[in-house]
PDB file of C-alpha atoms and ligand atoms in Angstrom:
ATOM      1  CA  ASN I 881     -53.490   4.948   0.691  1.00  0.00           C
ATOM      2  CA  VAL I 882     -52.596   8.408  -0.311  1.00  0.00           C
ATOM      3  CA  PRO I 883     -51.213   9.679   2.951  1.00  0.00           C
ATOM      4  CA  ILE I 884     -49.233   6.555   3.462  1.00  0.00           C
ATOM      5  CA  LYS I 885     -47.533   6.834   0.175  1.00  0.00           C
ATOM      6  CA  ILE I 886     -46.712  10.765   0.564  1.00  0.00           C
ATOM      7  CA  ASN I 887     -45.314   9.746   4.160  1.00  0.00           C
ATOM      8  CA  TYR I 888     -43.135   6.841   2.589  1.00  0.00           C
ATOM      9  CA  GLN I 889     -41.842   9.407  -0.135  1.00  0.00           C
ATOM     10  CA  MET I 890     -41.209  12.083   2.587  1.00  0.00           C
ATOM     11  CA  LYS I 891     -39.192   9.510   4.293  1.00  0.00           C
ATOM     12  CA  ARG I 892     -37.324   8.496   1.270  1.00  0.00           C
ATOM     13  CA  LEU I 893     -36.347  12.415   0.810  1.00  0.00           C
ATOM     14  CA  LYS I 894     -35.300  12.375   4.074  1.00  0.00           C
ATOM     15  CA  GLN I 895     -32.934   9.636   3.549  1.00  0.00           C
ATOM     16  CA  ILE I 896     -31.591  10.804   0.296  1.00  0.00           C
ATOM     17  CA  THR I 897     -30.899  14.165   1.922  1.00  0.00           C
ATOM     18  CA  ILE I 898     -29.250  12.490   4.859  1.00  0.00           C
ATOM     19  CA  VAL I 899     -27.004  10.514   2.091  1.00  0.00           C
ATOM     20  CA  LEU I 900     -26.440  13.768  -0.004  1.00  0.00           C
ATOM     21  CA  VAL I 901     -25.475  15.481   3.219  1.00  0.00           C
ATOM     22  CA  LEU I 902     -23.068  13.066   4.468  1.00  0.00           C
ATOM     23  CA  SER I 903     -21.155  12.603   0.919  1.00  0.00           C
ATOM     24  CA  GLY I 904     -20.870  16.230   0.712  1.00  0.00           C
ATOM     25  CA  PHE I 905     -19.111  16.135   4.343  1.00  0.00           C
ATOM     26  CA  ILE I 906     -16.887  13.186   3.150  1.00  0.00           C
ATOM     27  CA  PHE I 907     -15.812  14.688  -0.482  1.00  0.00           C
ATOM     28  CA  THR I 908     -15.151  18.176   1.040  1.00  0.00           C
ATOM     29  CA  GLN I 909     -13.324  17.379   4.467  1.00  0.00           C
ATOM     30  CA  ASN I 910     -10.323  15.396   4.492  1.00  0.00           C
ATOM     31  CA  PRO I 911     -10.148  14.472   8.105  1.00  0.00           C
ATOM     32  CA  TYR I 912      -6.666  13.394   7.808  1.00  0.00           C
ATOM     33  CA  ALA I 913      -5.344  16.304   5.932  1.00  0.00           C
ATOM     34  CA  GLN I 914      -2.977  18.361   7.437  1.00  0.00           C
ATOM     35  CA  ASN I 915      -1.851  15.634   9.930  1.00  0.00           C
ATOM     36  CA  ASN I 916      -5.203  15.863  11.685  1.00  0.00           C
ATOM     37  CA  ILE I 917      -4.878  12.231  11.022  1.00  0.00           C
ATOM     38  CA  VAL I 918      -7.267   9.811  12.685  1.00  0.00           C
ATOM     39  CA  LYS I 919      -8.468  12.573  14.829  1.00  0.00           C
ATOM     40  CA  THR I 920     -11.573  13.222  13.184  1.00  0.00           C
ATOM     41  CA  LYS I 921     -14.334  10.681  12.431  1.00  0.00           C
ATOM     42  CA  SER I 922     -17.435  10.887  10.332  1.00  0.00           C
ATOM     43  CA  GLU I 923     -20.596  11.763  11.632  1.00  0.00           C
ATOM     44  CA  ASN I 924     -22.032   8.155  12.098  1.00  0.00           C
ATOM     45  CA  SER I 925     -18.591   7.831  14.169  1.00  0.00           C
ATOM     46  CA  GLU I 926     -17.165   4.939  11.901  1.00  0.00           C
ATOM     47  CA  ILE I 927     -13.747   5.309  10.445  1.00  0.00           C
ATOM     48  CA  VAL I 928     -13.852   6.693   6.684  1.00  0.00           C
ATOM     49  CA  LEU I 929     -11.511   6.298   4.258  1.00  0.00           C
ATOM     50  CA  PRO I 930     -10.282   9.744   3.493  1.00  0.00           C
ATOM     51  CA  PRO I 931      -9.542  11.189   0.157  1.00  0.00           C
ATOM     52  CA  LEU I 932      -6.344  10.707  -1.379  1.00  0.00           C
ATOM     53  CA  PRO I 933      -4.302  13.787  -1.306  1.00  0.00           C
ATOM     54  CA  TYR I 934      -3.301  13.583  -5.105  1.00  0.00           C
ATOM     55  CA  ALA I 935      -4.715  11.559  -8.025  1.00  0.00           C
ATOM     56  CA  GLU I 936      -4.004   8.070  -8.390  1.00  0.00           C
ATOM     57  CA  ASN I 937      -1.741   8.368 -11.416  1.00  0.00           C
ATOM     58  CA  GLU I 938       0.283  11.315  -9.983  1.00  0.00           C
ATOM     59  CA  LEU I 939       3.115   9.172  -8.041  1.00  0.00           C
ATOM     60  CA  GLU I 940       4.090   7.659 -11.661  1.00  0.00           C
ATOM     61  CA  PRO I 941       6.452   6.431 -12.436  1.00  0.00           C
ATOM     62  CA  TYR I 942       7.568   5.393  -9.017  1.00  0.00           C
ATOM     63  CA  ILE I 943       4.250   3.922  -7.867  1.00  0.00           C
ATOM     64  CA  SER I 944       1.719   3.360 -10.734  1.00  0.00           C
ATOM     65  CA  ALA I 945      -1.680   4.218 -10.631  1.00  0.00           C
ATOM     66  CA  GLN I 946      -2.683   0.626 -10.660  1.00  0.00           C
ATOM     67  CA  THR I 947      -0.732  -0.074  -7.417  1.00  0.00           C
ATOM     68  CA  VAL I 948      -2.469   3.088  -5.958  1.00  0.00           C
ATOM     69  CA  MET I 949      -5.660   1.990  -6.728  1.00  0.00           C
ATOM     70  CA  LEU I 950      -5.593  -1.392  -5.193  1.00  0.00           C
ATOM     71  CA  HIS I 951      -3.196  -0.351  -2.266  1.00  0.00           C
ATOM     72  CA  TYR I 952      -5.552   2.409  -1.567  1.00  0.00           C
ATOM     73  CA  GLY I 953      -8.785   1.584  -2.668  1.00  0.00           C
ATOM     74  CA  LYS I 954      -8.733  -2.312  -2.022  1.00  0.00           C
ATOM     75  CA  HIS I 955      -6.231  -3.162   0.791  1.00  0.00           C
ATOM     76  CA  LEU I 956      -6.541   0.170   3.169  1.00  0.00           C
ATOM     77  CA  LYS I 957     -10.143   0.369   2.425  1.00  0.00           C
ATOM     78  CA  GLY I 958     -10.196  -3.223   3.656  1.00  0.00           C
ATOM     79  CA  TYR I 959      -8.795  -2.730   6.847  1.00  0.00           C
ATOM     80  CA  ILE I 960     -10.948   0.290   7.635  1.00  0.00           C
ATOM     81  CA  ASP I 961     -13.957  -1.850   6.923  1.00  0.00           C
ATOM     82  CA  ASN I 962     -12.583  -4.559   9.048  1.00  0.00           C
ATOM     83  CA  VAL I 963     -12.043  -2.098  11.886  1.00  0.00           C
ATOM     84  CA  ASN I 964     -15.678  -0.989  11.711  1.00  0.00           C
ATOM     85  CA  ARG I 965     -16.928  -4.636  11.857  1.00  0.00           C
ATOM     86  CA  LEU I 966     -14.709  -5.646  14.708  1.00  0.00           C
ATOM     87  CA  ILE I 967     -15.133  -2.654  16.790  1.00  0.00           C
ATOM     88  CA  LYS I 968     -18.867  -3.249  17.425  1.00  0.00           C
ATOM     89  CA  GLU I 969     -17.700  -6.232  19.492  1.00  0.00           C
ATOM     90  CA  ILE I 970     -15.502  -4.262  21.751  1.00  0.00           C
ATOM     91  CA  SER I 971     -17.742  -1.931  22.941  1.00  0.00           C
ATOM     92  CA  ASN I 972     -15.546   0.181  24.942  1.00  0.00           C
ATOM     93  CA  LEU I 973     -13.430   1.312  21.850  1.00  0.00           C
ATOM     94  CA  GLU I 974     -16.605   2.017  19.675  1.00  0.00           C
ATOM     95  CA  GLY I 975     -16.690   5.367  18.698  1.00  0.00           C
ATOM     96  CA  LYS I 976     -13.033   6.122  19.359  1.00  0.00           C
ATOM     97  CA  ASP I 977     -10.562   7.869  16.734  1.00  0.00           C
ATOM     98  CA  LEU I 978      -8.533   5.371  15.404  1.00  0.00           C
ATOM     99  CA  GLU I 979      -5.333   6.497  17.128  1.00  0.00           C
ATOM    100  CA  THR I 980      -6.634   5.355  20.264  1.00  0.00           C
ATOM    101  CA  ILE I 981      -7.894   2.305  19.014  1.00  0.00           C
ATOM    102  CA  VAL I 982      -4.515   1.247  17.982  1.00  0.00           C
ATOM    103  CA  LYS I 983      -2.971   2.278  21.303  1.00  0.00           C
ATOM    104  CA  GLN I 984      -5.655   0.365  23.120  1.00  0.00           C
ATOM    105  CA  SER I 985      -6.241  -2.959  21.297  1.00  0.00           C
ATOM    106  CA  GLU I 986      -4.926  -6.252  20.531  1.00  0.00           C
ATOM    107  CA  GLY I 987      -5.256  -8.911  18.275  1.00  0.00           C
ATOM    108  CA  SER I 988      -7.340  -8.703  14.982  1.00  0.00           C
ATOM    109  CA  LEU I 989      -8.534  -5.135  15.825  1.00  0.00           C
ATOM    110  CA  TYR I 990      -5.338  -4.189  16.367  1.00  0.00           C
ATOM    111  CA  ASN I 991      -3.612  -5.775  13.226  1.00  0.00           C
ATOM    112  CA  ASN I 992      -6.378  -3.900  11.399  1.00  0.00           C
ATOM    113  CA  ALA I 993      -6.495  -0.670  13.058  1.00  0.00           C
ATOM    114  CA  ALA I 994      -2.764  -0.513  12.937  1.00  0.00           C
ATOM    115  CA  GLN I 995      -2.693  -1.129   9.205  1.00  0.00           C
ATOM    116  CA  ALA I 996      -5.362   1.369   8.770  1.00  0.00           C
ATOM    117  CA  TRP I 997      -3.497   4.167  10.501  1.00  0.00           C
ATOM    118  CA  ASN I 998      -0.284   3.195   9.020  1.00  0.00           C
ATOM    119  CA  HIS I 999      -1.627   3.414   5.472  1.00  0.00           C
ATOM    120  CA  ILE I1000      -3.135   6.708   5.762  1.00  0.00           C
ATOM    121  CA  PHE I1001      -0.035   8.093   7.371  1.00  0.00           C
ATOM    122  CA  TYR I1002       2.149   6.391   4.533  1.00  0.00           C
ATOM    123  CA  PHE I1003       0.044   7.817   1.546  1.00  0.00           C
ATOM    124  CA  ASP I1004      -0.244  11.217   3.092  1.00  0.00           C
ATOM    125  CA  ALA I1005       3.535  11.678   2.894  1.00  0.00           C
ATOM    126  CA  PHE I1006       3.742  11.357  -0.766  1.00  0.00           C
ATOM    127  CA  SER I1007       3.420  14.495  -3.126  1.00  0.00           C
ATOM    128  CA  PRO I1008       3.982  14.533  -6.980  1.00  0.00           C
ATOM    129  CA  HIS I1009       5.176  18.112  -5.825  1.00  0.00           C
ATOM    130  CA  ALA I1010       7.724  16.663  -3.308  1.00  0.00           C
ATOM    131  CA  GLN I1011      10.192  18.774  -1.215  1.00  0.00           C
ATOM    132  CA  HIS I1012      12.987  16.427  -1.756  1.00  0.00           C
ATOM    133  CA  LEU I1013      15.097  17.253   1.395  1.00  0.00           C
ATOM    134  CA  PRO I1014      14.437  18.043   5.246  1.00  0.00           C
ATOM    135  CA  SER I1015      14.833  21.612   6.286  1.00  0.00           C
ATOM    136  CA  GLY I1016      15.138  23.344   9.630  1.00  0.00           C
ATOM    137  CA  ASN I1017      15.321  21.347  12.744  1.00  0.00           C
ATOM    138  CA  LEU I1018      14.930  18.144  11.066  1.00  0.00           C
ATOM    139  CA  GLU I1019      17.673  18.867   8.678  1.00  0.00           C
ATOM    140  CA  LYS I1020      19.875  19.781  11.589  1.00  0.00           C
ATOM    141  CA  GLN I1021      18.984  16.638  13.768  1.00  0.00           C
ATOM    142  CA  ILE I1022      19.434  14.207  10.703  1.00  0.00           C
ATOM    143  CA  ASN I1023      22.918  15.861   9.823  1.00  0.00           C
ATOM    144  CA  LYS I1024      23.923  15.754  13.677  1.00  0.00           C
ATOM    145  CA  GLN I1025      23.019  11.671  13.806  1.00  0.00           C
ATOM    146  CA  TRP I1026      23.923  10.687  10.371  1.00  0.00           C
ATOM    147  CA  GLY I1027      26.209  13.616   8.861  1.00  0.00           C
ATOM    148  CA  ASN I1028      24.244  14.188   6.172  1.00  0.00           C
ATOM    149  CA  PHE I1029      20.976  13.155   4.512  1.00  0.00           C
ATOM    150  CA  GLU I1030      22.691  10.644   2.051  1.00  0.00           C
ATOM    151  CA  ASN I1031      23.769   8.616   4.975  1.00  0.00           C
ATOM    152  CA  PHE I1032      20.314   8.754   6.591  1.00  0.00           C
ATOM    153  CA  LYS I1033      18.807   7.796   3.162  1.00  0.00           C
ATOM    154  CA  THR I1034      21.405   4.694   3.322  1.00  0.00           C
ATOM    155  CA  ALA I1035      20.582   3.769   6.908  1.00  0.00           C
ATOM    156  CA  PHE I1036      16.462   3.910   6.183  1.00  0.00           C
ATOM    157  CA  THR I1037      17.197   1.950   2.916  1.00  0.00           C
ATOM    158  CA  ASN I1038      19.116  -0.546   4.808  1.00  0.00           C
ATOM    159  CA  THR I1039      16.600  -1.234   7.417  1.00  0.00           C
ATOM    160  CA  ALA I1040      13.994  -1.630   4.604  1.00  0.00           C
ATOM    161  CA  ASN I1041      15.991  -4.034   2.552  1.00  0.00           C
ATOM    162  CA  ASN I1042      16.996  -6.192   5.412  1.00  0.00           C
ATOM    163  CA  LEU I1043      13.592  -6.403   6.970  1.00  0.00           C
ATOM    164  CA  PHE I1044      12.428 -10.039   6.748  1.00  0.00           C
ATOM    165  CA  GLY I1045       9.001 -10.435   5.549  1.00  0.00           C
ATOM    166  CA  SER I1046       6.153  -7.966   5.617  1.00  0.00           C
ATOM    167  CA  GLY I1047       6.246  -5.137   7.626  1.00  0.00           C
ATOM    168  CA  TRP I1048       7.226  -1.171   8.175  1.00  0.00           C
ATOM    169  CA  VAL I1049      10.401   1.187   8.476  1.00  0.00           C
ATOM    170  CA  TRP I1050       9.639   3.879  10.665  1.00  0.00           C
ATOM    171  CA  LEU I1051      11.303   7.261  11.542  1.00  0.00           C
ATOM    172  CA  ILE I1052      10.482   8.321  14.901  1.00  0.00           C
ATOM    173  CA  LYS I1053      11.024  11.438  17.071  1.00  0.00           C
ATOM    174  CA  ASN I1054      11.931  10.504  20.622  1.00  0.00           C
ATOM    175  CA  LYS I1055      10.851  12.827  23.635  1.00  0.00           C
ATOM    176  CA  ASN I1056      14.392  14.441  23.704  1.00  0.00           C
ATOM    177  CA  GLY I1057      14.137  15.228  19.858  1.00  0.00           C
ATOM    178  CA  THR I1058      16.426  12.439  18.895  1.00  0.00           C
ATOM    179  CA  LEU I1059      15.362  10.110  15.898  1.00  0.00           C
ATOM    180  CA  ASP I1060      15.430   6.678  15.371  1.00  0.00           C
ATOM    181  CA  ILE I1061      14.837   4.526  12.411  1.00  0.00           C
ATOM    182  CA  ILE I1062      12.846   1.479  13.352  1.00  0.00           C
ATOM    183  CA  GLY I1063      11.856  -1.887  11.431  1.00  0.00           C
ATOM    184  CA  GLU I1064       8.505  -3.536  12.570  1.00  0.00           C
ATOM    185  CA  SER I1065       6.917  -6.856  11.523  1.00  0.00           C
ATOM    186  CA  ASN I1066       3.402  -7.070   9.951  1.00  0.00           C
ATOM    187  CA  ALA I1067       1.000  -4.359  10.980  1.00  0.00           C
ATOM    188  CA  GLY I1068       3.759  -3.012  13.332  1.00  0.00           C
ATOM    189  CA  ASN I1069       3.035   0.516  14.466  1.00  0.00           C
ATOM    190  CA  VAL I1070       5.086   2.443  16.584  1.00  0.00           C
ATOM    191  CA  LEU I1071       2.490   4.426  18.610  1.00  0.00           C
ATOM    192  CA  LYS I1072       2.241   2.406  21.489  1.00  0.00           C
ATOM    193  CA  GLY I1073       5.960   3.162  22.185  1.00  0.00           C
ATOM    194  CA  ASN I1074       7.120   6.309  23.150  1.00  0.00           C
ATOM    195  CA  GLY I1075       8.203   7.679  19.789  1.00  0.00           C
ATOM    196  CA  LYS I1076       6.179   9.799  17.694  1.00  0.00           C
ATOM    197  CA  PRO I1077       5.972   8.597  14.173  1.00  0.00           C
ATOM    198  CA  LEU I1078       7.439  10.988  11.389  1.00  0.00           C
ATOM    199  CA  LEU I1079       7.458   8.651   8.338  1.00  0.00           C
ATOM    200  CA  GLY I1080       6.211   5.035   7.796  1.00  0.00           C
ATOM    201  CA  VAL I1081       7.156   2.930   4.918  1.00  0.00           C
ATOM    202  CA  ASP I1082       5.415   0.152   3.545  1.00  0.00           C
ATOM    203  CA  ILE I1083       7.656  -2.927   2.990  1.00  0.00           C
ATOM    204  CA  TRP I1084       4.732  -5.577   2.123  1.00  0.00           C
ATOM    205  CA  GLU I1085       4.951  -6.951  -1.054  1.00  0.00           C
ATOM    206  CA  HIS I1086       1.514  -5.402  -2.271  1.00  0.00           C
ATOM    207  CA  ALA I1087       2.958  -2.085  -2.107  1.00  0.00           C
ATOM    208  CA  TYR I1088       5.356  -2.841  -4.843  1.00  0.00           C
ATOM    209  CA  TYR I1089       4.941  -6.084  -6.547  1.00  0.00           C
ATOM    210  CA  LEU I1090       3.173  -5.029  -9.376  1.00  0.00           C
ATOM    211  CA  ASP I1091       5.539  -2.395 -10.357  1.00  0.00           C
ATOM    212  CA  TYR I1092       9.057  -3.918  -9.407  1.00  0.00           C
ATOM    213  CA  GLN I1093       8.173  -7.497  -8.742  1.00  0.00           C
ATOM    214  CA  ASN I1094      11.170  -8.706  -5.958  1.00  0.00           C
ATOM    215  CA  ARG I1095      12.880  -5.503  -6.373  1.00  0.00           C
ATOM    216  CA  ARG I1096      12.408  -4.010  -3.010  1.00  0.00           C
ATOM    217  CA  ALA I1097      15.525  -2.015  -3.037  1.00  0.00           C
ATOM    218  CA  GLU I1098      14.460  -0.271  -6.775  1.00  0.00           C
ATOM    219  CA  HIS I1099      11.212   0.441  -4.973  1.00  0.00           C
ATOM    220  CA  ILE I1100      12.563   2.166  -1.988  1.00  0.00           C
ATOM    221  CA  ASP I1101      15.214   3.887  -4.318  1.00  0.00           C
ATOM    222  CA  GLY I1102      12.019   5.420  -6.324  1.00  0.00           C
ATOM    223  CA  LEU I1103      10.192   6.830  -2.941  1.00  0.00           C
ATOM    224  CA  TRP I1104      12.703   9.472  -2.339  1.00  0.00           C
ATOM    225  CA  ASN I1105      11.443  10.972  -5.179  1.00  0.00           C
ATOM    226  CA  ILE I1106       7.943  11.360  -3.814  1.00  0.00           C
ATOM    227  CA  ILE I1107       8.269  11.596  -0.239  1.00  0.00           C
ATOM    228  CA  ASP I1108       7.476  15.192   0.740  1.00  0.00           C
ATOM    229  CA  TRP I1109       9.700  16.446   3.620  1.00  0.00           C
ATOM    230  CA  SER I1110       7.637  19.651   3.924  1.00  0.00           C
ATOM    231  CA  ILE I1111       5.227  17.108   5.459  1.00  0.00           C
ATOM    232  CA  VAL I1112       7.993  15.224   7.439  1.00  0.00           C
ATOM    233  CA  ASP I1113       9.381  18.570   8.820  1.00  0.00           C
ATOM    234  CA  ARG I1114       5.865  19.506   9.992  1.00  0.00           C
ATOM    235  CA  ARG I1115       5.426  16.177  11.694  1.00  0.00           C
ATOM    236  CA  TYR I1116       8.730  16.847  13.550  1.00  0.00           C
ATOM    237  CA  ASN I1117       8.003  20.375  14.690  1.00  0.00           C
ATOM    238  CA  GLU I1118       4.350  19.703  15.961  1.00  0.00           C
TER     239      GLU I1118
HETATM  240 MN1   MN T 334       0.310  -1.900   2.336  1.00  0.00          MN
END
């Protein structure tokens, strides 16, 4: 029995080592940081929940820690878990990065993959030390199309407030460098179109109901304090 027991313990030790190495990988690497969003995957090729780029309470008072905890830790995690489950049934997409899955899927897999991508992109654009205004090329383009940043904010906010039901408001960059504000229903993701997403704002009630109840406009107003335009600038210039 002794050799068997040792063998078993070695096996356990190997398993524990693998888990520790993988945990180390997950906690030290943020595959979604610096806009390498959803290009990198974990070693077992599943989509992983990236670490939040800030603490759960750091977006207060605009988004509460409780909302971040539920929205990031439960809603986003749920979408990622669903992708990892559903992808097994669609063999030609298994092992692909999230962006590819969004572009090439339909139905339930698309809904979950798009929601996963949208949320990672959304949380990645916030910072407790946000740069409140665009600069450089993006600032010039916004001024060219809307006159000034305040007018742009009004146009974006109006699209958000007028979107019926659940969905997303996107700022996208077209191939010729011009910008568009687009409202999309449900999981609506712009990656299937021609534009490059620069900013996505979640209009589902779960994004704000705990903090603002039905006051969507007030929630959108608050977001301008935490949207980091240095990140949006970078996305525009890439
Ligand atoms: Mn959401």
